[in-house]
Coordinates of C-alpha atoms in Angstrom, one line a residue:
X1 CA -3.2 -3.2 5.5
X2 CA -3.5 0.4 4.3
X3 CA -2.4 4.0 4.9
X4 CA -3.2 7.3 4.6
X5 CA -1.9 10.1 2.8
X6 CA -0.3 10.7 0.7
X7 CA -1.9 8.0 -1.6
X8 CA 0.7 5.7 -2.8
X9 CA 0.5 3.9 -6.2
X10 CA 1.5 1.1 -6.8
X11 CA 5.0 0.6 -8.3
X12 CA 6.3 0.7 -11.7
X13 CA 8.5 -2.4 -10.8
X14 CA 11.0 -2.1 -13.3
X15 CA 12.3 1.0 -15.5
X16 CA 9.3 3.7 -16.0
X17 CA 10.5 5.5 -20.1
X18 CA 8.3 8.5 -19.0
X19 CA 6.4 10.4 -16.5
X20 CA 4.6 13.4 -17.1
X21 CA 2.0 16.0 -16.0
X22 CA -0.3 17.8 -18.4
X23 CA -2.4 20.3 -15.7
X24 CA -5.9 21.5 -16.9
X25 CA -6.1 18.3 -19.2
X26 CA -10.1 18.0 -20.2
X27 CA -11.1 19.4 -17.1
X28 CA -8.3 17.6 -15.3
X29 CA -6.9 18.9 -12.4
X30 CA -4.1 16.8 -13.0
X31 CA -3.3 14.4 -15.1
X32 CA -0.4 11.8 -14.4
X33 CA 0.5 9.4 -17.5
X34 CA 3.8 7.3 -17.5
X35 CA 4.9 4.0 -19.4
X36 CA 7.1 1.2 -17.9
X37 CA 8.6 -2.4 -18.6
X38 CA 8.9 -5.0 -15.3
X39 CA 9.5 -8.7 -15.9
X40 CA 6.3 -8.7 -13.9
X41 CA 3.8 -6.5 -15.4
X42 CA 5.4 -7.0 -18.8
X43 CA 5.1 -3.3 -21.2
X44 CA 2.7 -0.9 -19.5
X45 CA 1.0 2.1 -19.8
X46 CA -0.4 4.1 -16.8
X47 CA -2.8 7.3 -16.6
X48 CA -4.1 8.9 -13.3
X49 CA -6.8 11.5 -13.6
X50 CA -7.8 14.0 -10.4
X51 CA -10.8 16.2 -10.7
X52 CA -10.9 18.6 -7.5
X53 CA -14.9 19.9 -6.3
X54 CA -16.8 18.6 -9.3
X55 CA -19.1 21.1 -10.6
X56 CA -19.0 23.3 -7.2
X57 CA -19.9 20.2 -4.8
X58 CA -17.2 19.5 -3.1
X59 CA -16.5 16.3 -4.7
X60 CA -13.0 15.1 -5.4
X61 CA -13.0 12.3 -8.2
X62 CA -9.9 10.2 -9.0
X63 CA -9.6 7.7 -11.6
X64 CA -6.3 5.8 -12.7
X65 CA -5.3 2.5 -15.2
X66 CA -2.6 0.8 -15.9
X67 CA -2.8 -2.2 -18.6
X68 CA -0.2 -3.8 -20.8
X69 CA 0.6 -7.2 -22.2
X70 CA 0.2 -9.0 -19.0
X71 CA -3.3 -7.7 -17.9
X72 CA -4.5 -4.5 -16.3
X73 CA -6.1 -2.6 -13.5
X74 CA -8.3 -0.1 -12.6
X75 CA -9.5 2.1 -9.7
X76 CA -11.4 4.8 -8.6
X77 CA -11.9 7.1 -5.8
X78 CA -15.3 9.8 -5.1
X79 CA -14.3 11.4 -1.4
X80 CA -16.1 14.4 -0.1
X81 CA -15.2 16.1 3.1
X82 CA -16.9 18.3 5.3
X83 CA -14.9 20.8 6.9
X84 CA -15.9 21.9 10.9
X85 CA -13.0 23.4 12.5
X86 CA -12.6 23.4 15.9
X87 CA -15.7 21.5 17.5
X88 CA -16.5 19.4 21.1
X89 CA -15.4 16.5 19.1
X90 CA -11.0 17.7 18.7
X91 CA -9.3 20.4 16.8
X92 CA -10.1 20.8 12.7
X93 CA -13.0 17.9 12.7
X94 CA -13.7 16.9 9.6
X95 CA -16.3 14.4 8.3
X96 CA -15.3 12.5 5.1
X97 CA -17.4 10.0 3.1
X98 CA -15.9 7.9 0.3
X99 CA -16.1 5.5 -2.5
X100 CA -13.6 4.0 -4.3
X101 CA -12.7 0.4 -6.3
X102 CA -10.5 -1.3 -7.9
X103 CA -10.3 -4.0 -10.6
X104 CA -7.0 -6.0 -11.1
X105 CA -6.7 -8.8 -13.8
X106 CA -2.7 -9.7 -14.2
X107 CA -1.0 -13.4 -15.5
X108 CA 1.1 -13.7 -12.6
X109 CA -1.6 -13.9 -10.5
X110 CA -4.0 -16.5 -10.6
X111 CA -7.3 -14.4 -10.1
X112 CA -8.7 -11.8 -10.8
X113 CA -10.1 -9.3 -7.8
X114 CA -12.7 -6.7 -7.9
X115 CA -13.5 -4.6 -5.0
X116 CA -15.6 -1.9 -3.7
X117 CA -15.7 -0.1 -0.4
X118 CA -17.9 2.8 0.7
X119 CA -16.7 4.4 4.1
X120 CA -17.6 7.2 6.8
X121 CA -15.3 8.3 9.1
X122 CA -14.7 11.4 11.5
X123 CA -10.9 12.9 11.4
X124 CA -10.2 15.4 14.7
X125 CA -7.2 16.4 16.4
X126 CA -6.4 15.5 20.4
X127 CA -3.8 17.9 20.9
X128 CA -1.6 19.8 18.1
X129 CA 0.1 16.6 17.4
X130 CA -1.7 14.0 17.7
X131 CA -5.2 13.0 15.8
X132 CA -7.6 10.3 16.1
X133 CA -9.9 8.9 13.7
X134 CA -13.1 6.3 14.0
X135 CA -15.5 5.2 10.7
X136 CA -18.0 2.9 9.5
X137 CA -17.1 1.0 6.1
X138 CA -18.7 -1.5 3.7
X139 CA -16.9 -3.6 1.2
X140 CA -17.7 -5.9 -1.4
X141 CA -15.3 -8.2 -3.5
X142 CA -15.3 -10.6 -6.5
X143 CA -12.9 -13.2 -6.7
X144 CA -12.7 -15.0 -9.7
X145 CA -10.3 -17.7 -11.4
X146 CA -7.8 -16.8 -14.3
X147 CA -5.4 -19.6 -14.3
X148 CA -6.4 -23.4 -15.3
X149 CA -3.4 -24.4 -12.3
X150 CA -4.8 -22.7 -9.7
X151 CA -4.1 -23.6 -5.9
X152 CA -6.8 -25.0 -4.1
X153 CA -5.8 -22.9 -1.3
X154 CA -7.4 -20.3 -3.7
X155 CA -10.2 -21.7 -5.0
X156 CA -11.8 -22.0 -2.0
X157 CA -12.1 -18.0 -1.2
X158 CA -13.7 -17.2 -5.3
X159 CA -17.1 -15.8 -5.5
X160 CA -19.0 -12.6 -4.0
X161 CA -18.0 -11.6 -0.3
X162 CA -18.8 -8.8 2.0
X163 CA -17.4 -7.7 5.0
X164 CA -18.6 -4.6 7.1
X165 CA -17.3 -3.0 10.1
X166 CA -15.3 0.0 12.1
X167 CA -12.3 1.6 11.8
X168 CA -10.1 3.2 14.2
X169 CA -6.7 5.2 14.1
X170 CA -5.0 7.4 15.7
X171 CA -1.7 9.4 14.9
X172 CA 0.9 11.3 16.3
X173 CA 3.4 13.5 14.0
X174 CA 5.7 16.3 14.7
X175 CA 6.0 16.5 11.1
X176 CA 5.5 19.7 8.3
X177 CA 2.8 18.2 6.8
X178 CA 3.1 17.7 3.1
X179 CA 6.7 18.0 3.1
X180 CA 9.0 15.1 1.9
X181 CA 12.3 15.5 3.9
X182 CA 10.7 17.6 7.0
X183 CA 12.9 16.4 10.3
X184 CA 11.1 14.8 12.8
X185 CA 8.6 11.5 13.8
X186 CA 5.2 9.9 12.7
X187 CA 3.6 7.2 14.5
X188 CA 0.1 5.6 13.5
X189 CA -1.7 2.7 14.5
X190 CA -5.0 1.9 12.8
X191 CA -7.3 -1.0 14.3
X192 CA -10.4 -2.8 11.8
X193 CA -13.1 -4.8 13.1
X194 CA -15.6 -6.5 10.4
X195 CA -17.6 -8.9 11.1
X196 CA -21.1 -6.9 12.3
X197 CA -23.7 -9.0 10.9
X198 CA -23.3 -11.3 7.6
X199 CA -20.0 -11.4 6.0
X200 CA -16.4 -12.2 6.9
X201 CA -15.3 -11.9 10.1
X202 CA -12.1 -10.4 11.2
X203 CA -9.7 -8.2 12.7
X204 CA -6.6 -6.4 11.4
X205 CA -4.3 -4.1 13.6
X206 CA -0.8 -2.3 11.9
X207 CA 1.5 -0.5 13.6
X208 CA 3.9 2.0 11.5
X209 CA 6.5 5.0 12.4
X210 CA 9.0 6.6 10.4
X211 CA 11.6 9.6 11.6
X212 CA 13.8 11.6 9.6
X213 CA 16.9 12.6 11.5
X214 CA 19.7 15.4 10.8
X215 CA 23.2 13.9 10.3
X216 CA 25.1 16.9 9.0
X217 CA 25.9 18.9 5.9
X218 CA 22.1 18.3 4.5
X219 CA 22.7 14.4 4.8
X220 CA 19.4 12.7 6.5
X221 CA 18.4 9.3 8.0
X222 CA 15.2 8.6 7.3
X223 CA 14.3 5.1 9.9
X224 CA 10.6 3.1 9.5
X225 CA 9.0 0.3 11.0
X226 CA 6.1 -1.6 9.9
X227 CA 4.1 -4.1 11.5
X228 CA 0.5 -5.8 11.7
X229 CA -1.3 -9.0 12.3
X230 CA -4.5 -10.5 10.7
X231 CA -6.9 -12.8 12.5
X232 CA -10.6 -14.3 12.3
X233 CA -12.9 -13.8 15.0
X234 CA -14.6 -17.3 14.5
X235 CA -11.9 -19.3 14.2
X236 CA -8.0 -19.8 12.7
X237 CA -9.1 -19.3 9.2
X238 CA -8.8 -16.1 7.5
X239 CA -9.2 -15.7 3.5
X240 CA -7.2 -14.6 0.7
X241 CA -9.5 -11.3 0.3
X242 CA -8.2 -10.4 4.4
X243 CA -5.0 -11.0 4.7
X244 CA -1.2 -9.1 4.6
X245 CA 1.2 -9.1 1.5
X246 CA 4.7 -7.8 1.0
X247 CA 7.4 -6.7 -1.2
X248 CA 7.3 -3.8 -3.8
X249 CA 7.6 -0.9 -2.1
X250 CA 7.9 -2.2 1.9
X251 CA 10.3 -4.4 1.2
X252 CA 12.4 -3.1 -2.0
X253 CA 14.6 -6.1 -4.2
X254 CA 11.2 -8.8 -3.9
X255 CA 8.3 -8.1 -6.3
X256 CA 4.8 -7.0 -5.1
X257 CA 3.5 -10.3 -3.2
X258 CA 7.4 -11.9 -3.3
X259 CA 7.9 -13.1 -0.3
X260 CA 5.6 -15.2 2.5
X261 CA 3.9 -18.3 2.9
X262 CA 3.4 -20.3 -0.4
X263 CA 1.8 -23.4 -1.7
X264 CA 4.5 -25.2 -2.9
X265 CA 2.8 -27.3 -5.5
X266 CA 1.6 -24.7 -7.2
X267 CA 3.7 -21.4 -6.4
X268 CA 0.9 -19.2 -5.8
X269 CA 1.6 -16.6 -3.1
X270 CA -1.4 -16.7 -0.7
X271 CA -0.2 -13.7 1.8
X272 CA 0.3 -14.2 5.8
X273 CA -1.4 -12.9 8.8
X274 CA 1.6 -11.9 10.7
X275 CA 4.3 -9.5 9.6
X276 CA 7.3 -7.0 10.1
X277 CA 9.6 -4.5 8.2
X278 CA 12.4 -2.2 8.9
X279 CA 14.0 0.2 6.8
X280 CA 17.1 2.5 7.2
X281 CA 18.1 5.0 5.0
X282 CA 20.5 7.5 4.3
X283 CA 19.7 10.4 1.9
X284 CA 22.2 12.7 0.6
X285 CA 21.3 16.0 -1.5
X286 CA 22.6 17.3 -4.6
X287 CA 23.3 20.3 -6.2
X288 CA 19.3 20.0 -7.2
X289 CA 17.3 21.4 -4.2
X290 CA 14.6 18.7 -6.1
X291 CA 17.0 15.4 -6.3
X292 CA 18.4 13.4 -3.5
X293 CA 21.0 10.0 -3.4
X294 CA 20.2 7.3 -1.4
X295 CA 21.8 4.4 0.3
X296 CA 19.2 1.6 1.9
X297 CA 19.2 -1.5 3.9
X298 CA 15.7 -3.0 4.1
X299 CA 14.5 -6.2 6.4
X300 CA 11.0 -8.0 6.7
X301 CA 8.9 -11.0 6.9
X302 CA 5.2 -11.8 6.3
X303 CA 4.7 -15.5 7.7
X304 CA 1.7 -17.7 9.6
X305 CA -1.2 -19.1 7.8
X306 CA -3.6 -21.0 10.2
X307 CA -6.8 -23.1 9.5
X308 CA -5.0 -24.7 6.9
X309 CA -4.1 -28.3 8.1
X310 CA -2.9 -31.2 5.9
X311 CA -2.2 -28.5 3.0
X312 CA 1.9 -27.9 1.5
X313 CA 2.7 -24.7 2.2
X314 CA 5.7 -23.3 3.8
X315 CA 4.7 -20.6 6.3
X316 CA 7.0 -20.1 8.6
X317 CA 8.7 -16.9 10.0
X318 CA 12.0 -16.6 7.7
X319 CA 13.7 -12.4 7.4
X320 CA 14.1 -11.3 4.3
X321 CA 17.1 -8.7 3.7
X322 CA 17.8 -5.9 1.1
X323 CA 20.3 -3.4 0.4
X324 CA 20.6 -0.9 -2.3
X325 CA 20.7 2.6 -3.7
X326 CA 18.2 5.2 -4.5
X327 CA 17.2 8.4 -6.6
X328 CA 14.7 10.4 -5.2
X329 CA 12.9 13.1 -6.9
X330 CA 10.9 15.9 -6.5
X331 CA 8.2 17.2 -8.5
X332 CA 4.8 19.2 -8.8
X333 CA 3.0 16.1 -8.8
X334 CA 4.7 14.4 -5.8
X335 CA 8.2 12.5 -5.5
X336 CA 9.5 9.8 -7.9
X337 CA 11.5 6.8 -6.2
X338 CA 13.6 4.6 -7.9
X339 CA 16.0 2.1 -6.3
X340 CA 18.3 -0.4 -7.5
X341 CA 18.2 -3.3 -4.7
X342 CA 20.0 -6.5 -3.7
X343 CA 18.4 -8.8 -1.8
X344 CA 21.2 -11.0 0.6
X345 CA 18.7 -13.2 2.7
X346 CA 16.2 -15.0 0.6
X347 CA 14.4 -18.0 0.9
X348 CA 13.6 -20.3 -2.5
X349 CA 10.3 -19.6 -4.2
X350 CA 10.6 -15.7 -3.2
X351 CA 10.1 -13.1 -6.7
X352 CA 13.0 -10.9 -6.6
X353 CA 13.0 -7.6 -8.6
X354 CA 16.6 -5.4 -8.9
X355 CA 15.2 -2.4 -10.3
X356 CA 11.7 -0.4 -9.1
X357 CA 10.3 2.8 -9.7
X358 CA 7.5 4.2 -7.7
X359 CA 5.4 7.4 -7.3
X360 CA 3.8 9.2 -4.4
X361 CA 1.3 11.6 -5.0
X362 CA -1.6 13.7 -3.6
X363 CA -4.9 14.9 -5.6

C-alpha cells in the first residue's frame, strides 16, 4: 500500500549517530545524510539528495541510498507537475507525471527486488476540503534469489513482471497543510486496479485517517487508523510483488515485515492481503517550541494468504500490541521520530525491534 505526502523513508530501525543537512550541496537543494546501527540492517549509512526545477524545466529529481554490512538500497524519483488552477475539472488542478525506482538487496530478506513505475495522474479539489485524484501507472519488477534456503512460496513469484492499471483517491482534511501538530482530521482512501491487458492482475483498496485533538495545556492526542485489503481478479492467488506488509513504522516494537503470515519451515515473511492498525498517542511539548514527548499504544494485524493450499504457513488473523514512548523532533528538513517500544501481544516467529528512528521529509 502507499501514501502520499509527505514522503516517508524508511526507518533507521535502531539508533541513527547522525543526521544532518548540508543545503546548496553540489547543486543540491537539499542534502540529507545520516548513519545508523539496527540488528536488522546491521551499520548503515544513508544520503538523500533533492534537486528542485532542473535546469529551469520544472523537473524535481530525488535520489537516496542507504547500504551497510547487510546490503543496500536505492531509489529514485523524476516528478513534474503542471500547475492549472482553478479549471472545469476542481479547484488547483494539477497534472503530475512521474518516475521513480527502487533497488533493495538486504540478508534478512531472501531476494532481492527491483522496481520501476512510471505514472500519470490528475490532482483537483471537490470542495475546500476535500480532493480527488485518478491516474494511469506502469510498473515493472525483478525478483530475484539471494538466499540458497529460500521458501518455495517465494520462488515461485522470481523473474520479470508487469502490471499496469488505474489509480484512484480521494481525500478529505481540515488540516494546515504542511504542518506537523496542526489540530484537526485527514481521511484518504485510495483504490488500484491492474490488470488492463498482460501482467498481474489485481486490486488493492486502503483506507487511513488520522486526527489530532486538543487536550489542554499544549498536550495533544494524535488517533490513526489504517486499513486495506489485496486480492486477484483471476483467482485467490496474489504474488509476493502485490501484497501488504507491516511493522516499522505502522506498527512500532516489530521490524519492517515482523509480523503476518509466514512459512514456517523456512521463516521467510511472505506479507498478507488483509490488514489493520490503530494507533493512539499522546504528545506533550517542551520548553523547545521544536521537541515534543510522547506516550503510544499501537495495535495491528496483517493476516490471509489464499491460493496456497497444502503449503505450512500460519496465516491466520492474530493482533499484535505495542506500547512505548517517543521523541519527536522538528527540523528544516522535516521531523525526526524516535520511539522506544514494547510489544505485549506477540505471536512466535514475529521480528521485534525496541528502539526505531525514523524521518519524514518533503523535497
Amino acid at each position: 500500500m502507499t501514501t502520499d505526502a509527505p514522503r516517508r523513508l524508511a526507518p533507521l530501525s535502531a539508533m541513527a549517530l547522525a543526521v544532518g543537512l548540508l543545503p546548496g550541496a553540489a547543486g543540491a537543494d537539499r542534502l540529507v545524510t545520516g548513519v545508523s546501527y539496527s540488528t536488522v540492517y546491521g551499520a548503515t549509512a544513508q544520503v538523500d539528495l533533492g534537486f528542485t526545477d532542473i535546469l529551469s524545466s520544472g523537473v524535481d529529481l530525488r535520489l537516496g541510498y542507504r547500504g551497510g554490512s547487510e546490503g543496500h538500497g536505492t531509489s529514485l524519483a523524476l516528478t513534474r507537475d503542471w500547475e492549472f488552477g482553478d479549471t472545469g475539472l476542481g479547484r488547483d488542478t494539477v497534472l503530475t507525471f512521474g518516475i521513480d525506482g527502487y533497488s533493495r538487496d538486504w540478508d534478512f530478506q531472501s531476494y532481492r527486488r527491483e522496481t520501476y513505475t512510471a505514472a500519470l495522474s490528475l490532482d483537483a479539489g471537490l470542495t475546500e476540503r476535500a480532493r480527488y485524484s485518478v491516474g494511469i501507472f506502469a510498473q515493472h519488477d525483478d525478483l530475484e534469489e539471494s538466499d540458497d534456503d529460500v521458501s518455495p512460496l517465494i520462488l515461485q513469484d522470481l523473474g520479470d513482471s508487469h502490471a499496469s492499471g488505474i489509480d484512484l483517491g480521494l481525500t478529505w482534511s481540515n488540516r494546515q497543510k504542511g504542518a506537523s501538530f496542526a489540530l484537526g482530521t485527514e481521511a484518504r482512501i485510495d483504490l488500484r486496479r491492474a490488470g488492463f491487458g498482460s501482467g498481474r492482475d489485481f486490486s488493492q483498496v486502503s483506507v487511513n485517517a488520522e486526527t489530532f485533538l486538543p487536550m489542554g495545556r499544549g498536550t495533544i492526542l494524535n488517533l490513526g487508523f489504517d486499513g486495506g485489503l489485496v486480492s486477484s481478479n483471476d483467482g485467490d492467488y496474489v504474488t509476493l510483488l502485490d501484497r501488504a506488509t507491516m511493522g516499522g513504522g505502522m506498527l512500532r516494537g516489530f521490524t519492517f515485515d515482523g509480523i503476518g503470515p509466514r512459512d514456517m519451515d523456512t521463516d521467510d515473511a511472505l506479507g498478507g492481503t488483509r490488514y489493520l492498525a490503530a494507533s493512539a498517542e499522546l504528545f506533550v511539548p517542551t520548553p523547545r517550541d521544536n521537541l515534543w514527548l510522547g506516550a503510544f499504544y499501537d495495535i495491528g494485524t496483517l493476516w490471509h494468504l489464499p491460493g496456497l493450499d497444502g503449503a505450512d504457513i500460519d496465516d491466520d488473523l492474530y493482533w499484535r500490541q505495542s506500547v512505548g514512548l517517543s521523541l519527536t523532533f522538528e527540523t528544516r528538513i522535516g521531523r525526526v521520530n524516535t520511539s522506544l517500544a514494547k510489544p505485549i501481544a506477540e505471536r512466535e516467529g514475529d521480528d521485534i525491534q525496541y528502539v526505531s528512528v525514523s524521518l519524514s521529509t518533503t523535497f
